[in-house]
mmCIF file of C-alpha atoms in Angstrom:
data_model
loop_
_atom_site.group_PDB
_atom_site.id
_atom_site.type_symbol
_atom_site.label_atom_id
_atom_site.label_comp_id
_atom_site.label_asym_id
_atom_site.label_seq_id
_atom_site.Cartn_x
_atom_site.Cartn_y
_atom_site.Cartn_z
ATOM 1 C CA UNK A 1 -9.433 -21.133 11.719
ATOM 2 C CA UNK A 2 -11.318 -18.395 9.974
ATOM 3 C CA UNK A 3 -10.136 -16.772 7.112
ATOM 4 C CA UNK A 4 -7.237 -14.265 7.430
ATOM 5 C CA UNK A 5 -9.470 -11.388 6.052
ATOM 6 C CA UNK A 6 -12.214 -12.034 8.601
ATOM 7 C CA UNK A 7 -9.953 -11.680 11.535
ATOM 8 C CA UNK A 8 -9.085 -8.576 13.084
ATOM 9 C CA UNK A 9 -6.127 -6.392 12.047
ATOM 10 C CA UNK A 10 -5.101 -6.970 15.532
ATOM 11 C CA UNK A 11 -5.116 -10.834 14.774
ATOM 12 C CA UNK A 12 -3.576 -10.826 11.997
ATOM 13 C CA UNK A 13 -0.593 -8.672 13.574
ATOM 14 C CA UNK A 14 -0.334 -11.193 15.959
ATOM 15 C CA UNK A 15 0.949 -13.809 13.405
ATOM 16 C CA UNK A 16 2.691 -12.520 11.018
ATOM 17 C CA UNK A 17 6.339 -13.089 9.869
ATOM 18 C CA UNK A 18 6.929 -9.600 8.522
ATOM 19 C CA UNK A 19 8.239 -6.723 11.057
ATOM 20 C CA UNK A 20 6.823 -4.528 8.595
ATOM 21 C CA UNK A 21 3.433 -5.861 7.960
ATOM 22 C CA UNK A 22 2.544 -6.292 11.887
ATOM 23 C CA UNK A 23 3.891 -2.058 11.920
ATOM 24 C CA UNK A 24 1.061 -1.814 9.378
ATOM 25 C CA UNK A 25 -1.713 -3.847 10.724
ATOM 26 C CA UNK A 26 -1.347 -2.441 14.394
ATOM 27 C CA UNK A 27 -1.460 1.091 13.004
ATOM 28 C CA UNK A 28 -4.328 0.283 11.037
ATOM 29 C CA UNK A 29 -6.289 -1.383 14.622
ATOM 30 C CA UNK A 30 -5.297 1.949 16.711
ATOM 31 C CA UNK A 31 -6.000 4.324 13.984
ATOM 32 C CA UNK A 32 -9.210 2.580 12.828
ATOM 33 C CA UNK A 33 -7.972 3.027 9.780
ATOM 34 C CA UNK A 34 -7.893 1.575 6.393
ATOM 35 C CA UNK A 35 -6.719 4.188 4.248
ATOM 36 C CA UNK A 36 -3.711 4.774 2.032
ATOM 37 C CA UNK A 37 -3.401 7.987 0.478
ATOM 38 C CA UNK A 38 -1.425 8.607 -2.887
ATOM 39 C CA UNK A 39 0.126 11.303 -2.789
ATOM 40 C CA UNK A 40 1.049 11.848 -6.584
ATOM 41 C CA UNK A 41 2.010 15.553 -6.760
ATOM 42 C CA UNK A 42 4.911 17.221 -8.676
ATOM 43 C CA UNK A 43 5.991 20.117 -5.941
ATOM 44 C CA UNK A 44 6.817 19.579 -2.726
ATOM 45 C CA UNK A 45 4.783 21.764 -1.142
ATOM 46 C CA UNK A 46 1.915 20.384 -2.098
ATOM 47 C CA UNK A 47 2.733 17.154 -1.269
ATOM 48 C CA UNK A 48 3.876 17.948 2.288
ATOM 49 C CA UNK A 49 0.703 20.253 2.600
ATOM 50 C CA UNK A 50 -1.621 17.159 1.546
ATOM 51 C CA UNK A 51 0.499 14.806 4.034
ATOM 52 C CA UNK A 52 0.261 16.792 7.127
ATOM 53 C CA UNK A 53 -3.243 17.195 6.427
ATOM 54 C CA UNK A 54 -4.428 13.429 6.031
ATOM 55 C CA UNK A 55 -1.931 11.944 8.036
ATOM 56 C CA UNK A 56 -3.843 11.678 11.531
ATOM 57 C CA UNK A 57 -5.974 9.804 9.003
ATOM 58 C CA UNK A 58 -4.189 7.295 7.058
ATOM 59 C CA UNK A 59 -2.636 4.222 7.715
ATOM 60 C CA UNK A 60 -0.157 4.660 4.587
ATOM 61 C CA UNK A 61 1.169 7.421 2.496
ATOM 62 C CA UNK A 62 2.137 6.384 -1.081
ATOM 63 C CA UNK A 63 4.284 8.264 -2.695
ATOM 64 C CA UNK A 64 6.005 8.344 -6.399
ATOM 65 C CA UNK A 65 9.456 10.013 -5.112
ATOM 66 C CA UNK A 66 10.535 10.473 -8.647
ATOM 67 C CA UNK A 67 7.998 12.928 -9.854
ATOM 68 C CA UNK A 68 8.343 15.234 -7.307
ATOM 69 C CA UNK A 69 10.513 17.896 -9.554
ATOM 70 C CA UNK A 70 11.943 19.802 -6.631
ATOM 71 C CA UNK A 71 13.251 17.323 -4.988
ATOM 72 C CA UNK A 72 15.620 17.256 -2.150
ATOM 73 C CA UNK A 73 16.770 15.361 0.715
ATOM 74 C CA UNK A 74 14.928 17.485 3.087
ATOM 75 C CA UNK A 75 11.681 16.495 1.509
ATOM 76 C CA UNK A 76 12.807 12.954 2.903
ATOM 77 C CA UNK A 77 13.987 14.121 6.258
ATOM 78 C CA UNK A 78 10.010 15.877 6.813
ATOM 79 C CA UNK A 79 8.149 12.930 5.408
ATOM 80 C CA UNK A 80 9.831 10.653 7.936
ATOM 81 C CA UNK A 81 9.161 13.055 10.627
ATOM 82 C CA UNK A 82 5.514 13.622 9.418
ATOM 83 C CA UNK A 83 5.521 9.825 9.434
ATOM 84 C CA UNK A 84 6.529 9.451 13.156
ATOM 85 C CA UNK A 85 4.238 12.633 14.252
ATOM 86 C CA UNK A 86 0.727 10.795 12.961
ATOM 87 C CA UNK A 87 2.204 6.867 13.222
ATOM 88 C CA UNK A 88 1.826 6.421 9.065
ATOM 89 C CA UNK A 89 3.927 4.427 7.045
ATOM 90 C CA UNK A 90 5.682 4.976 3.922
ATOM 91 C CA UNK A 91 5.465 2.906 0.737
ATOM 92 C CA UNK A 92 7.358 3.962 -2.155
ATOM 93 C CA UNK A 93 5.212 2.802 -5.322
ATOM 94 C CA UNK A 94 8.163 2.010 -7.204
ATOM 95 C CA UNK A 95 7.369 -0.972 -8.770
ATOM 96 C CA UNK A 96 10.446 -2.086 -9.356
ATOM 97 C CA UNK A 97 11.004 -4.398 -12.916
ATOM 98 C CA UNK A 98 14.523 -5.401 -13.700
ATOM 99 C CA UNK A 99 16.952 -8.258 -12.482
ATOM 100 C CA UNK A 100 18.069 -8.781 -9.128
ATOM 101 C CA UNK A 101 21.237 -7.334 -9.410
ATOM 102 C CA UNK A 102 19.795 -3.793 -10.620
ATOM 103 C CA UNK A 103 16.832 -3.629 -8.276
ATOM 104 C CA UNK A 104 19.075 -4.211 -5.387
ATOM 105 C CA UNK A 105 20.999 -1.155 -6.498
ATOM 106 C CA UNK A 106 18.133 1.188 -7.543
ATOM 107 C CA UNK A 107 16.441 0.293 -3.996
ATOM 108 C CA UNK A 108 19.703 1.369 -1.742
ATOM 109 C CA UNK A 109 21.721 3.687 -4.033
ATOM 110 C CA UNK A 110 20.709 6.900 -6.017
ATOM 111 C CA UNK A 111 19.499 10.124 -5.060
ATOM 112 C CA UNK A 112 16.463 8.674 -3.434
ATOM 113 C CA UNK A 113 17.775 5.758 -1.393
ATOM 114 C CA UNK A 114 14.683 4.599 -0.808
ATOM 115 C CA UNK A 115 15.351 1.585 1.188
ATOM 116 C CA UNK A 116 16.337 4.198 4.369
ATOM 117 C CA UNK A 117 13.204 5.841 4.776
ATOM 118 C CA UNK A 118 10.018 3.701 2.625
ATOM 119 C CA UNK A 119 8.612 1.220 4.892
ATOM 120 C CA UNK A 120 7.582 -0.816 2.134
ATOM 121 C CA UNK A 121 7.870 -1.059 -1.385
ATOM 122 C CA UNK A 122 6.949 -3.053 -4.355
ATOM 123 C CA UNK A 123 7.801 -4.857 -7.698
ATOM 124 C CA UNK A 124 6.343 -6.201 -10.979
ATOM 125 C CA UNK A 125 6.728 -10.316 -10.974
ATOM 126 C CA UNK A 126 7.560 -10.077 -15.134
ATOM 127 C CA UNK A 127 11.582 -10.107 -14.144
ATOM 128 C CA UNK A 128 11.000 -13.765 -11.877
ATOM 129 C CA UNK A 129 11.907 -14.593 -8.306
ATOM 130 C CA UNK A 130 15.497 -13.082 -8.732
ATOM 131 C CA UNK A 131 13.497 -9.600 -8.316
ATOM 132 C CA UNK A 132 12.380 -10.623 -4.986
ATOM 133 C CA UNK A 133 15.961 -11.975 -4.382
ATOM 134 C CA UNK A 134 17.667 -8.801 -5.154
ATOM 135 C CA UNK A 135 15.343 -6.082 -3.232
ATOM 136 C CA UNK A 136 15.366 -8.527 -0.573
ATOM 137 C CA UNK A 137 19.010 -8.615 0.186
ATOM 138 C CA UNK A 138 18.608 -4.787 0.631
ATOM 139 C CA UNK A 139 15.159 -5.050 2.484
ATOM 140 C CA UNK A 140 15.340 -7.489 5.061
ATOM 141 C CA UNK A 141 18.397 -6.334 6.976
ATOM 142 C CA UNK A 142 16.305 -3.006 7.380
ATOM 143 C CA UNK A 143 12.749 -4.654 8.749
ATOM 144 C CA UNK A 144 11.229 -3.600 5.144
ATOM 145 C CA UNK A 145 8.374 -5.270 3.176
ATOM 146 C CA UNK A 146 7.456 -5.771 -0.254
ATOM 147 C CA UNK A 147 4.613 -6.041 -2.524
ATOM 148 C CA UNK A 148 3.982 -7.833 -5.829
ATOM 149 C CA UNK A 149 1.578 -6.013 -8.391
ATOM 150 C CA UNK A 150 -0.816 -9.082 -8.838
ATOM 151 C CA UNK A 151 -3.522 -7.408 -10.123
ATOM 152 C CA UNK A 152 -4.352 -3.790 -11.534
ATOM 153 C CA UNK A 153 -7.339 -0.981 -11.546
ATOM 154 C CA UNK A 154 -6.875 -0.104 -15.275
ATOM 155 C CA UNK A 155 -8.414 -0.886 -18.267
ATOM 156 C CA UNK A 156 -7.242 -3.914 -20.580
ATOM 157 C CA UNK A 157 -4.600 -4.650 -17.583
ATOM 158 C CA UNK A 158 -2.807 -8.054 -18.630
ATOM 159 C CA UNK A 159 -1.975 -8.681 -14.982
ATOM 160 C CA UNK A 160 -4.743 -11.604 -14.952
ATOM 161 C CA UNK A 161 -4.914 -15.395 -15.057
ATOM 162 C CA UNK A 162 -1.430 -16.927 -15.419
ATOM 163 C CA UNK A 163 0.547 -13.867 -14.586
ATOM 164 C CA UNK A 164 -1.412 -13.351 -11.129
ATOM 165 C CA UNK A 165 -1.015 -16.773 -10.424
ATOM 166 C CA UNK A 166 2.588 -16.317 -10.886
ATOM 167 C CA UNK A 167 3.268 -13.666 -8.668
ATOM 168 C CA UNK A 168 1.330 -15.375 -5.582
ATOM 169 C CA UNK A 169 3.476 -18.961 -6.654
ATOM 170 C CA UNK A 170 6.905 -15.768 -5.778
ATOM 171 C CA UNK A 171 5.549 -14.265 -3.335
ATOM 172 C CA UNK A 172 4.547 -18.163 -1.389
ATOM 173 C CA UNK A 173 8.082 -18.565 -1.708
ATOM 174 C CA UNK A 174 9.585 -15.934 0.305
ATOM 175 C CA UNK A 175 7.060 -14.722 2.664
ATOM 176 C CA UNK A 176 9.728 -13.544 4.592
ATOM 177 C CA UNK A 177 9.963 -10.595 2.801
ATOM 178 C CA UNK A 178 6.651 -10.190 0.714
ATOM 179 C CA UNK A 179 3.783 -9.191 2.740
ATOM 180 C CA UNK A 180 1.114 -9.038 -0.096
ATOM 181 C CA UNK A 181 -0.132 -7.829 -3.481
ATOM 182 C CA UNK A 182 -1.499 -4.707 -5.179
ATOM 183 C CA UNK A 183 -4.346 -6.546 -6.240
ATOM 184 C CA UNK A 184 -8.813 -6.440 -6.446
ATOM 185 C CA UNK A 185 -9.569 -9.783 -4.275
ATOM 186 C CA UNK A 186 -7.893 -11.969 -1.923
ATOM 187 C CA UNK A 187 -5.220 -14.016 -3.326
ATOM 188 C CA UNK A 188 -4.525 -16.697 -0.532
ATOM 189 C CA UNK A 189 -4.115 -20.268 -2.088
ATOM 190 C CA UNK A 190 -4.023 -18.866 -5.342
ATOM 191 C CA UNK A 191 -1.466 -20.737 -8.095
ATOM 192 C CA UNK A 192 -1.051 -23.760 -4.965
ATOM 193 C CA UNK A 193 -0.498 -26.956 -6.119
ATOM 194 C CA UNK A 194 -1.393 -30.026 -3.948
ATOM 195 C CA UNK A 195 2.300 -30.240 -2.152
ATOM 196 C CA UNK A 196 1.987 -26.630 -1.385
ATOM 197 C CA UNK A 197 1.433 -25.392 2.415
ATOM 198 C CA UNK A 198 -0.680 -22.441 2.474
ATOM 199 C CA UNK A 199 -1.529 -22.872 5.974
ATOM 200 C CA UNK A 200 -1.905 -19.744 7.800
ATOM 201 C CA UNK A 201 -1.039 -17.882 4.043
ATOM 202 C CA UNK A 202 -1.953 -14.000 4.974
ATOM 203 C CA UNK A 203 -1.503 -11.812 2.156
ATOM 204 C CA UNK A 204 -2.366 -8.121 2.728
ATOM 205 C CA UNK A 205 -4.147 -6.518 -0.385
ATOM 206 C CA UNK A 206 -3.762 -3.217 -1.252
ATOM 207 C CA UNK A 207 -5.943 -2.153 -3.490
ATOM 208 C CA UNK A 208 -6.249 1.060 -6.081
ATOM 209 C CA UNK A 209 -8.781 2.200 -8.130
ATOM 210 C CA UNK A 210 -11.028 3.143 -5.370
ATOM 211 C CA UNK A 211 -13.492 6.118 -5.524
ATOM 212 C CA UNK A 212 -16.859 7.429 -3.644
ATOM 213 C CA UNK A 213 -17.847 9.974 -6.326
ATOM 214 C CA UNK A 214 -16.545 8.488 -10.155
ATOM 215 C CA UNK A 215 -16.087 5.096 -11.658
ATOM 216 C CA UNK A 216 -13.729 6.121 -14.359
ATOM 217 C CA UNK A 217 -11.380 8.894 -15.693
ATOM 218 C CA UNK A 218 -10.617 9.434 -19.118
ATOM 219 C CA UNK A 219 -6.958 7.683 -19.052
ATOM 220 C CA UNK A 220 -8.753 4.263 -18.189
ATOM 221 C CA UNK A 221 -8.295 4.094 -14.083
ATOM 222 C CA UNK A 222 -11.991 2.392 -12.954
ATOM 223 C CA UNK A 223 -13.404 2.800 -9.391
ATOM 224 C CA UNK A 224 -14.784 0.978 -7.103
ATOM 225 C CA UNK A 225 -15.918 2.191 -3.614
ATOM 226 C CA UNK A 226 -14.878 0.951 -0.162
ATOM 227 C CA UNK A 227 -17.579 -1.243 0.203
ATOM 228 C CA UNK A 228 -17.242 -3.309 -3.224
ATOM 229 C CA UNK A 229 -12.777 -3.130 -2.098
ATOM 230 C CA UNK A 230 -12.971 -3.877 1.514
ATOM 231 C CA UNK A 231 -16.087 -6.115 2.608
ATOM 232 C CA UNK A 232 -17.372 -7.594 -0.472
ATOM 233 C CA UNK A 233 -13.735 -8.265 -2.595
ATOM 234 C CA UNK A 234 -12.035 -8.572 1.213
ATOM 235 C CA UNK A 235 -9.211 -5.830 0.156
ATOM 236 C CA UNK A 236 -7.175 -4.415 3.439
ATOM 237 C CA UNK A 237 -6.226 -0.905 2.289
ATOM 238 C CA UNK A 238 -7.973 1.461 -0.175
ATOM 239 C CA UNK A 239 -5.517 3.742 -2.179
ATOM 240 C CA UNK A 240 -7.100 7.010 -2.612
ATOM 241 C CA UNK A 241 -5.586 9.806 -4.677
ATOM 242 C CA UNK A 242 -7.056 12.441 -6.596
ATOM 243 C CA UNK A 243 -10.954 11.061 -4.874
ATOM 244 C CA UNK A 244 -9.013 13.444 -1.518
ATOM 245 C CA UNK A 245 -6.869 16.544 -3.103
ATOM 246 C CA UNK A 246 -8.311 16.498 -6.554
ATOM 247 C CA UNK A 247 -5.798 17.725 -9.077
ATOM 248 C CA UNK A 248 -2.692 18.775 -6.241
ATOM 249 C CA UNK A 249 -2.320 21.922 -6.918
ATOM 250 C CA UNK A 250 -2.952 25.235 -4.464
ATOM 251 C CA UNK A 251 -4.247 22.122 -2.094
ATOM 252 C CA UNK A 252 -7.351 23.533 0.380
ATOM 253 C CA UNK A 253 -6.090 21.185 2.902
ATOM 254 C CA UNK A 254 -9.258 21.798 4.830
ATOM 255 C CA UNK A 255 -11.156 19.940 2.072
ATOM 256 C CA UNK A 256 -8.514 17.335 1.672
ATOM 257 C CA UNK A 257 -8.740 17.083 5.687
ATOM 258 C CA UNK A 258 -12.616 16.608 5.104
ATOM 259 C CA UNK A 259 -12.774 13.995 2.345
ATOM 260 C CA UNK A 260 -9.567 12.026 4.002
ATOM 261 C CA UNK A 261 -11.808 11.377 6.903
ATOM 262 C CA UNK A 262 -14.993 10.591 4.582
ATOM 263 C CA UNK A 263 -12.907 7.910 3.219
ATOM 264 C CA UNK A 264 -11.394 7.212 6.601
ATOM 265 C CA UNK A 265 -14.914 6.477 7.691
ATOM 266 C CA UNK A 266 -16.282 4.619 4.748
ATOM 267 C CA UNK A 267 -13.418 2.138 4.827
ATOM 268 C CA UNK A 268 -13.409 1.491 8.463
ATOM 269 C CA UNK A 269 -17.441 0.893 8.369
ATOM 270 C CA UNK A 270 -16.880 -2.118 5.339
ATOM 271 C CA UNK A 271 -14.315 -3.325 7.671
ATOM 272 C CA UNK A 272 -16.301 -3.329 10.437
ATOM 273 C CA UNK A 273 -19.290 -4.940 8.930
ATOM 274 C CA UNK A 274 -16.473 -7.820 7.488
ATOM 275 C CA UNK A 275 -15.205 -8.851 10.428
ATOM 276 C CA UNK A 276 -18.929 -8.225 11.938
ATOM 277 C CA UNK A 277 -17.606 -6.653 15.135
ATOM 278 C CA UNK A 278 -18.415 -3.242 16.318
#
């Protein structure tokens, strides 16, 4: 059997555990696409503006909840329906880092809740496997997914060597629940021992950091571009963020509608030449 990342989306739906992860590859197959958008605004305006005009687009929306600072509920009540209206899902970039116990509460409870409405979500490994055991007991019940921050786009990130190796070892263990990594390469049978079965091991990768026009900003992000993320690295989404709306503020949603599908198209194409089917 060929390897996961040079099978279809469609394939891959096919056979995986995850309710949430098939949701997510399917969408990507009938949208032909491969993009996640971050949405990381501070008004809520903006951010629905930028949403409604990417979403026929995107196979994601990430979103950072907390820094939106108007928040309401009704901000949660459109994103959903956005959500259903151009077939995106949600993942809250939480990134969840404390014990079990905590995480459980901070996914379910709160003003945000996020459990209800994100699709998926995801954690550091630093607090162990109880972090997976905690957001899990909140998750599953709900058809939710999670991923584990394996790798990062920053520079001087210490999420390398024994840490990344770490957080595939947790997430081998309960692929139940964790669908894959925020990561810059494919992480299947990494950290296996001998004894370990990594038969059929899909991970998707998410990846950030990923850019047309710049290869670094001033607070140490670097890019890469679609082709270097999806067909030579074998990455399944690129995040996109400021690359489509630029700083978020008085949004021209006709040029965020234009670059959206310029990075639409770009992924799709290093897809396409991956899996070497037109």
């Amino acid at each position: 059997m060929s390897s996961p990342h040079l099978q279809t989306y469609n394939e891959r739906a096919q056979k995986h555990a995850n309710k949430a992860a098939r949701a997510l590859l399917r969408v990507m197959e009938e949208k032909q696409s491969n993009l996640s958008v971050s949405v990381d605004v501070t008004k809520s305006k903006d951010f629905l503006d930028i949403i409604e005009a990417v979403g026929p687009h995107v196979c994601l929306i990430k979103t950072h909840i907390d820094i939106l600072e108007d928040f309401d509920p009704t901000v949660i009540d459109r994103l959903r329906e956005l959500s259903e209206k151009h077939k995106f899902l949600i993942f809250e970039d939480r990134k969840f880092a404390d014990i079990g116990s905590t995480v459980a509460l901070q996914y379910s409870k709160g003003i945000y809740k996020i459990a209800d409405w994100a699709h998926i979500t995801n954690a550091h490994a630093v607090p162990g496997p109880s972090i997976i055991t905690g957001l899990a007991s909140v998750g599953i019940p709900k058809d939710r997914g999670l991923i584990l921050l394996a790798e990062m786009s920053s520079k001087g990130a210490l999420t390398t060597g024994s840490y990344t190796e770490d957080a595939v070892r947790m997430a081998r263990a309960r692929r139940d629940f964790v669908i894959g990594f925020i990561a810059q390469h494919r992480m299947e049978g990494i950290g296996a021992s001998d004894t370990d079965n990594i038969a059929g091991e899909d991970f998707l990768v998410l990846a950030p950091g990923v850019g047309l026009d710049a290869t670094g900003d001033a607070m140490g992000q670097q890019y890469r571009t679609p082709e270097q993320v999806v067909f030579e690295s074998g990455c399944d989404v690129i995040i996109v963020g400021r690359g489509i709306y630029g700083k978020g503020e008085n949004v021209d949603t006709q040029e965020v509608l234009k670059q959206a599908q310029r990075y639409q198209a770009a992924g799709w194409e290093a897809y396409k030449k991956r899996v070497q089917r037109t």
